[in-house]
Short mmCIF file of C-alpha atoms in Angstrom, two decimals:
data_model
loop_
_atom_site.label_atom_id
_atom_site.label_comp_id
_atom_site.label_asym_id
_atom_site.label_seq_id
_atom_site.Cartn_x
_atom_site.Cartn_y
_atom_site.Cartn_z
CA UNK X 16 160.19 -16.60 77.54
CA UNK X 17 163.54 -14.76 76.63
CA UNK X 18 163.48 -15.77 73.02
CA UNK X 19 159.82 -14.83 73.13
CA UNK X 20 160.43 -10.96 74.45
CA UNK X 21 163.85 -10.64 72.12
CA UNK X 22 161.46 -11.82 69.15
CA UNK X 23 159.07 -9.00 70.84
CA UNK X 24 162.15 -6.17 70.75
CA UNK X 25 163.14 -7.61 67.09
CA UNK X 26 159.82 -6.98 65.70
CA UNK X 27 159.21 -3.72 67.43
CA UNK X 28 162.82 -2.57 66.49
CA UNK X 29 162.29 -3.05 62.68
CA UNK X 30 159.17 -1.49 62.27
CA UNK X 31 160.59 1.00 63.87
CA UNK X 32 163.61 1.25 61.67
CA UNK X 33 161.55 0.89 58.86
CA UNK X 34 159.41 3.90 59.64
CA UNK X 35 162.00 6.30 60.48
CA UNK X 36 164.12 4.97 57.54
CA UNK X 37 161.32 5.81 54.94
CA UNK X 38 160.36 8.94 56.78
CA UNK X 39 164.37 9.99 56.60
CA UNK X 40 164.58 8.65 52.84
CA UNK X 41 161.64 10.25 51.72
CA UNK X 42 162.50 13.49 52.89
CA UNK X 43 165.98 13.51 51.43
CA UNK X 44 164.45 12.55 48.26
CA UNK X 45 161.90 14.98 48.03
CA UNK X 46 164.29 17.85 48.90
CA UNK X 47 166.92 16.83 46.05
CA UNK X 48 163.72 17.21 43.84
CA UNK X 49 162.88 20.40 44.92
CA UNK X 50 166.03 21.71 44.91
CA UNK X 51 166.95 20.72 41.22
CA UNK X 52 162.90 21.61 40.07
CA UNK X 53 163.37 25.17 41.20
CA UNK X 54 162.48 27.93 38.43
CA UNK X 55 163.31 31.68 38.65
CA UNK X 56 160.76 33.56 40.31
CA UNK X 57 158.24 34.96 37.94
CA UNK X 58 157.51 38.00 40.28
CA UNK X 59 159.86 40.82 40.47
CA UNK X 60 159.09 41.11 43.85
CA UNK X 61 159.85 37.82 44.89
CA UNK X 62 163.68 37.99 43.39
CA UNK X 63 163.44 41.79 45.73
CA UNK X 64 162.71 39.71 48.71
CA UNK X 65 166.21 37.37 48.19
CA UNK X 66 164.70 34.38 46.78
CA UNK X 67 166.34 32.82 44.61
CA UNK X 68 163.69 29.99 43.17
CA UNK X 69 160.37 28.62 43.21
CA UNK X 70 158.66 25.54 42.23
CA UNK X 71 154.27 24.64 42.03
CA UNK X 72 153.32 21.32 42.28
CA UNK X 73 150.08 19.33 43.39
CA UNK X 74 149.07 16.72 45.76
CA UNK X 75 146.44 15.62 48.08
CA UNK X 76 143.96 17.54 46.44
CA UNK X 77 145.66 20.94 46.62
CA UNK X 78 148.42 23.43 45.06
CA UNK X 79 151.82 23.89 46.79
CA UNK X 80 154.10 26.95 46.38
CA UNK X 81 157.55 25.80 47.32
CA UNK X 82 160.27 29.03 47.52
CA UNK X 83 164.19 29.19 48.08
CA UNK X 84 165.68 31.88 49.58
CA UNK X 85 169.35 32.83 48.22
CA UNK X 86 170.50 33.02 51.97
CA UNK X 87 167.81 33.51 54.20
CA UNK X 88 164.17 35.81 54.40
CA UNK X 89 164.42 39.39 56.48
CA UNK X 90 162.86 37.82 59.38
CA UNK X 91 162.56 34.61 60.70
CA UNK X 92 159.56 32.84 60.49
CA UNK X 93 158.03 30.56 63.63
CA UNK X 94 157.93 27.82 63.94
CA UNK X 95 160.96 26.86 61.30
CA UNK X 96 160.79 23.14 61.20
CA UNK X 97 163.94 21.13 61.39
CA UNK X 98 164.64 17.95 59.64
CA UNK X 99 166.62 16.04 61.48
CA UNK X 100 165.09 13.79 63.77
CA UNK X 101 164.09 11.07 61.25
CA UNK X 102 167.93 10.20 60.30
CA UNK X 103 168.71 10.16 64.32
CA UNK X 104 165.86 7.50 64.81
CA UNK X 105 166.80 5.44 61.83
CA UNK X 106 170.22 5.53 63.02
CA UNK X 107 169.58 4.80 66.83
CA UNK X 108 166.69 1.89 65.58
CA UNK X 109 169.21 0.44 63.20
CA UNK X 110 171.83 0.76 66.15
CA UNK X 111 169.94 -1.22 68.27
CA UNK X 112 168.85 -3.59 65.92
CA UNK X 113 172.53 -4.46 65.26
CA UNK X 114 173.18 -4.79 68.69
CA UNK X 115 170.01 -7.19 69.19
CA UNK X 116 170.84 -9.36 66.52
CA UNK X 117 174.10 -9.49 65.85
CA UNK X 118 176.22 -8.75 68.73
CA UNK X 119 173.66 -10.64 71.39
CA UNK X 120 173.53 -13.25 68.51
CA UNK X 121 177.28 -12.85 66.92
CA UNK X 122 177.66 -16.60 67.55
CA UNK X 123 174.89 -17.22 65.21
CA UNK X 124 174.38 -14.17 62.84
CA UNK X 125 178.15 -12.56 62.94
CA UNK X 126 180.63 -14.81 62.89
CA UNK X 127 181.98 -17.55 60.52
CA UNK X 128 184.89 -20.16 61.86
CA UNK X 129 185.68 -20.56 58.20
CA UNK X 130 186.21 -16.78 57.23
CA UNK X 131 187.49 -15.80 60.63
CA UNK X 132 188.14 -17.30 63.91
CA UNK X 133 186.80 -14.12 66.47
CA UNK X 134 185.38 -14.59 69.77
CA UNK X 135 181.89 -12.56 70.33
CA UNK X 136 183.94 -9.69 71.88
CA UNK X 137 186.17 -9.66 69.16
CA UNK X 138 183.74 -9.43 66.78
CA UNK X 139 181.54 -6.76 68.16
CA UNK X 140 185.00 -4.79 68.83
CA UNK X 141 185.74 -5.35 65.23
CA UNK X 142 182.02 -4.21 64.12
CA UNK X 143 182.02 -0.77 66.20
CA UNK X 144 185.33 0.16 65.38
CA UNK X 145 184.48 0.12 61.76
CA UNK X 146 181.82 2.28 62.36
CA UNK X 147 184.06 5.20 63.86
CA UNK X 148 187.04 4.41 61.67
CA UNK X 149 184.69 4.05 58.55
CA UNK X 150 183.63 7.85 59.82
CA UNK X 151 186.85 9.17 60.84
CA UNK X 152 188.86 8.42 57.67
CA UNK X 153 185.69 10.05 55.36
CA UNK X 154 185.95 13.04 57.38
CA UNK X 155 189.22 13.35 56.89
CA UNK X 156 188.79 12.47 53.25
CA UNK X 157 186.51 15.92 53.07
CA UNK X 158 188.09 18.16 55.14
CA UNK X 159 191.54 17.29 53.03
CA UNK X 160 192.40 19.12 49.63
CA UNK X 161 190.88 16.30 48.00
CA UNK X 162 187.52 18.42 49.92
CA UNK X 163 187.49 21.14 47.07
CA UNK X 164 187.71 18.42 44.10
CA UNK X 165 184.02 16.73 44.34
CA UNK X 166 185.15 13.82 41.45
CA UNK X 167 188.66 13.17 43.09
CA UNK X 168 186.73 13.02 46.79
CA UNK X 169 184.52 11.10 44.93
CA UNK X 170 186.79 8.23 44.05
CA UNK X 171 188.79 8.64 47.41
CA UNK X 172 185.11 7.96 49.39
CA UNK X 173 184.12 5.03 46.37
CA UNK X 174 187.80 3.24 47.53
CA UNK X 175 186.97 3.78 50.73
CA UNK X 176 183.78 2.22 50.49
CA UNK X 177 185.30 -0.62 48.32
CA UNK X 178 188.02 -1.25 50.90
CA UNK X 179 185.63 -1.48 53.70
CA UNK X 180 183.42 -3.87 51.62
CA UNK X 181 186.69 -6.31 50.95
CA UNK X 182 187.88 -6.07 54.44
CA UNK X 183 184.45 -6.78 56.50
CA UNK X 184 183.86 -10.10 54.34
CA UNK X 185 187.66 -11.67 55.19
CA UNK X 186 185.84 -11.12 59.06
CA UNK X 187 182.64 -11.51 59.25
CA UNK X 188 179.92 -14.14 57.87
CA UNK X 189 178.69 -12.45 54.31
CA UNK X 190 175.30 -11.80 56.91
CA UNK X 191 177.32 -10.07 59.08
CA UNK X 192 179.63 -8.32 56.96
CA UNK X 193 176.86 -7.05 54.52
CA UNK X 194 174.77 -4.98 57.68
CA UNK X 195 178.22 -3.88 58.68
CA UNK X 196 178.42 -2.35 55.90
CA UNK X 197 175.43 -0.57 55.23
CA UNK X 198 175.83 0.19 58.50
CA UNK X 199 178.99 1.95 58.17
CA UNK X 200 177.54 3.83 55.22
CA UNK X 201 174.30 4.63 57.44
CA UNK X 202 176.59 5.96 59.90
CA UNK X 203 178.22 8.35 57.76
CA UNK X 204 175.14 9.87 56.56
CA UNK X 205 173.72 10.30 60.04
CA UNK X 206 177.41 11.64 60.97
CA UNK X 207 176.73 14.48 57.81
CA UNK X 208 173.76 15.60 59.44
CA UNK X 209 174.49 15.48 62.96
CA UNK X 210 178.18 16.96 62.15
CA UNK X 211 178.03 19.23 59.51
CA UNK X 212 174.72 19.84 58.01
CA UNK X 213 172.88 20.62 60.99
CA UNK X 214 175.49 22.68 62.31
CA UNK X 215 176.02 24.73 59.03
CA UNK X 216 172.38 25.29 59.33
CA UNK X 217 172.45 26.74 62.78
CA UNK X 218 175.59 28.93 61.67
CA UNK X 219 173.08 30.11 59.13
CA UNK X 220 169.95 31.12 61.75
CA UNK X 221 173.59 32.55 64.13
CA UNK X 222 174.11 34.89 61.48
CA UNK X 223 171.11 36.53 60.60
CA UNK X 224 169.82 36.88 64.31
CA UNK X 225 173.23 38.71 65.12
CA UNK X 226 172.52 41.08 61.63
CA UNK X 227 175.83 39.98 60.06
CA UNK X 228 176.68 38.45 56.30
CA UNK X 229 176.28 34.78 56.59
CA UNK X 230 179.51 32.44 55.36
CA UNK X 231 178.71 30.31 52.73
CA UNK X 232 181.23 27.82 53.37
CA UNK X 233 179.10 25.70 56.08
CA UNK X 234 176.28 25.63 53.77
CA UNK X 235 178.60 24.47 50.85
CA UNK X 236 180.09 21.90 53.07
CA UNK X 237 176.61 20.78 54.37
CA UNK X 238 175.65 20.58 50.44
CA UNK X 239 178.89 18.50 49.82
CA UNK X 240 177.60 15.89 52.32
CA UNK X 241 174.03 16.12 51.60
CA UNK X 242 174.79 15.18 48.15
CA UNK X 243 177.47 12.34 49.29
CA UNK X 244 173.93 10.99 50.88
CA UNK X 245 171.43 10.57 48.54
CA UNK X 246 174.30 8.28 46.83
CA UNK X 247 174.93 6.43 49.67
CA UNK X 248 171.03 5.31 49.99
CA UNK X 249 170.26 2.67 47.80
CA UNK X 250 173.40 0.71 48.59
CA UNK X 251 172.54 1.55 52.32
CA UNK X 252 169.09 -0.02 51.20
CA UNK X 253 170.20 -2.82 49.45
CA UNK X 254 172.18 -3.85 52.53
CA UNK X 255 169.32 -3.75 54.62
CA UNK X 256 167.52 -6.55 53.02
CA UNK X 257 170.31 -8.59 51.74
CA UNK X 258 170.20 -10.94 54.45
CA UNK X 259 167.28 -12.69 53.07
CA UNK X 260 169.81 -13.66 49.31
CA UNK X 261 172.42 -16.07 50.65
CA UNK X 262 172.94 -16.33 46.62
CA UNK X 263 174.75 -12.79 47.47
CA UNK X 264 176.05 -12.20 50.84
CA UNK X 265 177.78 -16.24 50.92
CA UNK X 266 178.94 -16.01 47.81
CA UNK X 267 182.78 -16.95 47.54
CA UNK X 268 183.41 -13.64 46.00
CA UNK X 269 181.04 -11.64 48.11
CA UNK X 270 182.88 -8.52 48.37
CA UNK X 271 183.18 -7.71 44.54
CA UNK X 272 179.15 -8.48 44.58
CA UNK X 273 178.68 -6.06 47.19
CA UNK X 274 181.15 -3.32 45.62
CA UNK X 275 179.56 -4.33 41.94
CA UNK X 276 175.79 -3.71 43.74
CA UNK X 277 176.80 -0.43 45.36
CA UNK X 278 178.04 1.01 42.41
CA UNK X 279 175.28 -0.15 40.65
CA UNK X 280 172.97 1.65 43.06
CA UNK X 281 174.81 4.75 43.46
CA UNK X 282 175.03 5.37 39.09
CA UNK X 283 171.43 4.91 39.45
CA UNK X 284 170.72 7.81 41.58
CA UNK X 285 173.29 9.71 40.01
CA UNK X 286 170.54 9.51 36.90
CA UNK X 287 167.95 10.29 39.21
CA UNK X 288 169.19 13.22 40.03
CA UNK X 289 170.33 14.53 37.17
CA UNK X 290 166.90 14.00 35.52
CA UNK X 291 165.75 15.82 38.38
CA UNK X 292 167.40 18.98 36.75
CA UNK X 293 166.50 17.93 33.42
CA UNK X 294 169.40 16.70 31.21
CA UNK X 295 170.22 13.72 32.62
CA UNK X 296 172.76 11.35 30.51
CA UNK X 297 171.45 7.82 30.01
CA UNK X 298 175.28 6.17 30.90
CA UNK X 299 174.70 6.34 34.18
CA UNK X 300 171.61 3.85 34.82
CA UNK X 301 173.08 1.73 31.92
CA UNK X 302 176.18 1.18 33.56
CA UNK X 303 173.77 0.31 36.89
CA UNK X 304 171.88 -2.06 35.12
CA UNK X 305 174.47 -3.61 33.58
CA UNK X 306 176.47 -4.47 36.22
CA UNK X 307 173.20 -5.37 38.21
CA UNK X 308 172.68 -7.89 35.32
CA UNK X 309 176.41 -8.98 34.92
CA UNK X 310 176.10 -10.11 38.94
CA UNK X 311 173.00 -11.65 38.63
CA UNK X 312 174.61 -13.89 35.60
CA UNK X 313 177.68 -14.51 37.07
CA UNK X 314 176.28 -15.79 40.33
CA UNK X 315 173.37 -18.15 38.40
CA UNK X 316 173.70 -21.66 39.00
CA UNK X 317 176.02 -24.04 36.74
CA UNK X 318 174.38 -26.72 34.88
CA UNK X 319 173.98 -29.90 36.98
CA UNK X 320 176.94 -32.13 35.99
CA UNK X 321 176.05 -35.13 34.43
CA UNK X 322 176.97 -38.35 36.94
CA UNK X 323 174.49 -36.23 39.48
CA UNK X 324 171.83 -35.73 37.27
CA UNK X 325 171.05 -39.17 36.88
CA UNK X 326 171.24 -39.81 41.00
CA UNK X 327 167.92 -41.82 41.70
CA UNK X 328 166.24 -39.88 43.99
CA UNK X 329 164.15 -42.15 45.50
CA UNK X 330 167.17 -44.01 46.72
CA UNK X 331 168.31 -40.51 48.26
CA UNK X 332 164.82 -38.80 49.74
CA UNK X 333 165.04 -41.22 52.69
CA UNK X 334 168.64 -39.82 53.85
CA UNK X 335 167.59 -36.23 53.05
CA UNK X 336 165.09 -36.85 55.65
CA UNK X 337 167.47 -38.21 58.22
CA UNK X 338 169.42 -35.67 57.60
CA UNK X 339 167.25 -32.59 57.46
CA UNK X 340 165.55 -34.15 61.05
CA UNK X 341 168.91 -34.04 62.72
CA UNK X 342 170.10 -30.89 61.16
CA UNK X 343 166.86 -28.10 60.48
CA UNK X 344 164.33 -29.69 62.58
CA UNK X 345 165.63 -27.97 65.84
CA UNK X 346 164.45 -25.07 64.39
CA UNK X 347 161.80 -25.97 61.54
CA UNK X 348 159.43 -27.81 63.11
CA UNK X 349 155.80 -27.72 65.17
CA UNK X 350 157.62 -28.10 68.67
CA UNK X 351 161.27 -25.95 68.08
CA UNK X 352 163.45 -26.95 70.58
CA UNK X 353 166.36 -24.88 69.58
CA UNK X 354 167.37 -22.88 72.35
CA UNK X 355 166.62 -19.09 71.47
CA UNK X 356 163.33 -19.62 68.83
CA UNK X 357 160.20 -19.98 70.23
CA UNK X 358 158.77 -20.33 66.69
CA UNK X 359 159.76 -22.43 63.13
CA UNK X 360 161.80 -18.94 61.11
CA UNK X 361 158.97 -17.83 58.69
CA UNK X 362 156.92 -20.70 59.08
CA UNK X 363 158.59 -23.36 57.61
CA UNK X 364 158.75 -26.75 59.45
CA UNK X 365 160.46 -29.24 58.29
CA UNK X 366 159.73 -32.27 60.97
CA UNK X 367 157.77 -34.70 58.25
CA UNK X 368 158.80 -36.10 55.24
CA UNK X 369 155.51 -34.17 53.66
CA UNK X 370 156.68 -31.25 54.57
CA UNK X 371 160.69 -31.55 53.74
CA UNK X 372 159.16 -32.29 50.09
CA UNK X 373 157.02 -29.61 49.63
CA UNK X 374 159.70 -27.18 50.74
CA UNK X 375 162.33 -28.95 48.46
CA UNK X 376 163.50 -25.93 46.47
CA UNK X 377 163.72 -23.90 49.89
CA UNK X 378 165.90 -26.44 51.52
CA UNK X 379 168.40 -27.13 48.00
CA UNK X 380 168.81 -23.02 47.90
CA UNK X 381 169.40 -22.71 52.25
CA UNK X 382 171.58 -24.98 51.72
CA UNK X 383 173.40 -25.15 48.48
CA UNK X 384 174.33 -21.54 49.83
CA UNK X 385 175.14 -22.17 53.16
CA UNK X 386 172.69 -19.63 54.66
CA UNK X 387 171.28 -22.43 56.83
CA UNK X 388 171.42 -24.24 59.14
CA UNK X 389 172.36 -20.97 60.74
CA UNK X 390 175.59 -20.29 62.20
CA UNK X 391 176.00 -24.17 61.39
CA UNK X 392 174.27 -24.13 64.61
CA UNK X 393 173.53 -28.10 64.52
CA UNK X 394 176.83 -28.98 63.01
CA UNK X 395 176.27 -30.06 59.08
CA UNK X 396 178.77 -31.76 57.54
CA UNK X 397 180.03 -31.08 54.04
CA UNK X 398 179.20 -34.58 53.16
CA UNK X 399 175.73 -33.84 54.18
CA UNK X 400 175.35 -30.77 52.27
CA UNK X 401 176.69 -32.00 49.51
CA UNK X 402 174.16 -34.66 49.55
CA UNK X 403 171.32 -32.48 49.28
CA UNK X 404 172.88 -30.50 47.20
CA UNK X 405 173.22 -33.35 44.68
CA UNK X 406 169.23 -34.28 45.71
CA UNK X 407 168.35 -30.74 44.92
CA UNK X 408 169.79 -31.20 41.54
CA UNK X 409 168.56 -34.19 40.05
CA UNK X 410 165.19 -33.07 41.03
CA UNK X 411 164.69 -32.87 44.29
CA UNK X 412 161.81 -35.04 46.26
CA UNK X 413 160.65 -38.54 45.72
CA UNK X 414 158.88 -40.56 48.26
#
C-alpha cells in the first residue's frame, strides 16, 4: 500500500508541476512578446499620460489593448495583479517531486556505484547544495562588474552552467544528474523572481505611493534576470523530460550532450526573441539546430559488427528469456513483486516469452543503454547485457 500512495503523490505531484510550469512558462513568454511588440502610442494623449507603448491584438473572439507605462500611471489602479505565484508552485511542485523520487528513491533513481560511490545522505547533501551554490555563485556573478557587461555575464553564467553540467554527471546517474540540473537552473529563475524581480517591483509601487522619483536600477536589474530566464527555459524543459532518452542522459559523454542541448535551446530562444522585435538574425537557430543535429548523429548507433550479425538467434532467444525472467520480470510482469511497484512501469510485462518478443526493440534500447533494469536493481551482469545486446543486433526475437 506504500508504493501504491507514493505512486498516488507521484502522479498528483506532476500534474501539478506540469500545470504551474506551463502556467509560469506561458506567462513569461507572452510578456517577452508584448514587451518587444510594443508600438508608440498613436494618441498624443496617451504619450501625456507617461506611456511609453502599446500593442492590439485578438483572441477568444475579442480585441485587446495592451499599454506600457514609462514608469508607472498617476494613480494606482485596483486590483494590480501580480505574477508570481505560478513560478513559486512550479518550483515548490518540482521541489517535491525531487524529493519524492529521487532522494526517497536515490538508491534507485540518483545514484550510480560506477560514476560515484555516495551513500543516500551523501547524495541528497550533494543534490541540495548544488542548488544554493548553483544560486549563490550566479548572484554573485550579477551583482559583480561583470553585472553591467550583459555578453561577458553572459559567458560567466553559460560556464557556470557548463561547469555544473560536467560536475553533476562525475556524481550522479545521467537520471539523476540531468533533473539536478534543470533543477539548478529552475532554481535560479525562481530565485530572480522571488529575489530581485519581485522586489524591484515593489520598490516601484514604494515609490510612487510615497510621491517620490522611482530608481530605475531595480527595474533594470529585475530586466537583467527576467531576460537571463526566458533563456534558461527550454534547457530547463528539456531536462524535465530527459529521463525518458537513456540514449542521452547514460551516454559516456553525457555532460557535453547536456551542455551541447542547452546551448542549443538557449540560441533558439535567443531567435525567438529577437523575431519578437522584428530583425531577428537567422545564426542563432542555425547554430541550435545544428548542434541539435550534430548530437543526435554522434550518439546514433554503430553498425552491428560483423561476427554478431550473423549470431543465430534462435540459438540465443531461449537465454534472453532466462535472462530477462530473472532480471526485468520483478518489475515487468502481471504479478510485480519488486518491492516499491505495485504496477509493471508503463505497462510493459515482460513474464512470457510472447511478450519479451513483442517488446524486443524496447528491451535491446533499456538495455543497450543501461537505463534498465533500474538502479541495476536485480543485479545484471555485463555478460548478460552484452548478450542481449548482441540479440538485439542480429535481429532480435526468434522462437
Amino acid at each position: 500500500m506504500n508504493a501504491y500512495w507514493l505512486d498516488w503523490l507521484n502522479l498528483l505531484g506532476r500534474w501539478l508541476h506540469l500545470i504551474s510550469g506551463i502556467a509560469w512558462i506561458g506567462a513569461s513568454f507572452y510578456f517577452v512578446w508584448l514587451d518587444n511588440h510594443l508600438l508608440k502610442p498613436k494618441n498624443p494623449d496617451d504619450s501625456d499620460k507617461g506611456i511609453a507603448g502599446e500593442v492590439w491584438s485578438v483572441h477568444g473572439g475579442g480585441f485587446y489593448h495592451a499599454q506600457k507605462y514609462r514608469v508607472a500611471p498617476q494613480l494606482l489602479p485596483e486590483p494590480l495583479h501580480w505574477f508570481k505565484w505560478e513560478a513559486y508552485t512550479t518550483w515548490l511542485s518540482g521541489f517535491f517531486m525531487l524529493c519524492l523520487v529521487y532522494y526517497v528513491g536515490a538508491g534507485s533513481y540518483l545514484i550510480d556505484p560506477a560514476v560515484a560511490a555516495l551513500s543516500p545522505m551523501e547524495a541528497i547533501a550533494i543534490g541540495l547544495g548544488s542548488l544554493v551554490l548553483g544560486w549563490l555563485i550566479y548572484d554573485g556573478l550579477c551583482r559583480s562588474p561583470l553585472g553591467c557587461n550583459d555578453r561577458l555575464l553572459g559567458l560567466a553564467v553559460a560556464m557556470l552552467a557548463a561547469v555544473a553540467a560536467w560536475g553533476l554527471c562525475h556524481v550522479f546517474s545521467g537520471r539523476g544528474a540531468f533533473i539536478h540540473y534543470g533543477a539548478m537552473l529552475g532554481t535560479l529563475m525562481v530565485a530572480n523572481v522571488f529575489f530581485v524581480i519581485i522586489p524591484g517591483q515593489r520598490e516601484l509601487i514604494k515609490a510612487k505611493l510615497a510621491g517620490r522619483e522611482p530608481d530605475p536600477a531595480p527595474g533594470l536589474k529585475a530586466r537583467q534576470r527576467s531576460l537571463h530566464n526566458t533563456y534558461f527555459t527550454l534547457p530547463v524543459i528539456f531536462t524535465m523530460m530527459s529521463n525518458h532518452y537513456a540514449m542521452v542522459f547514460n551516454h559516456p559523454y553525457n555532460w557535453v550532450l547536456l551542455i551541447a542541448i542547452s546551448i542549443a535551446g538557449a540560441a533558439i530562444r535567443v531567435y525567438f526573441v529577437a523575431r519578437h522585435k522584428g530583425h531577428a538574425s537567422p545564426v542563432p537557430i542555425v547554430l541550435g539546430v545544428v548542434l541539435l543535429a550534430g548530437v543526435a548523429f554522434a550518439i546514433s548507433p554503430a553498425s552491428a559488427p560483423q561476427a554478431v550479425a550473423s549470431v543465430n538467434t534462435a540459438d540465443q532467444f531461449a537465454q534472453v528469456v532466462h535472462i530477462v525472467q530473472n532480471r526485468c520480470a520483478s518489475c515487468h510482469a502481471e504479478k510485480v513483486t519488486q518491492a516499491g511497484f505495485v504496477a509493471a512501469p508503463k505497462g510493459v510485462m515482460l513474464d512470457t516469452p510472447e511478450r519479451i518478443a513483442s517488446h524486443a526493440t524496447q528491451i535491446y534500447q533499456q538495455v543497450s543503454s543501461r537505463a534498465m533494469p533500474l538502479g541495476n536493481l536485480t543485479g545484471m551482469t555485463d555478460q548478460e547485457r552484452q548478450f542481449i545486446v548482441a540479440w538485439g543486433i542480429a535481429g532480435g526475437p526468434s522462437k
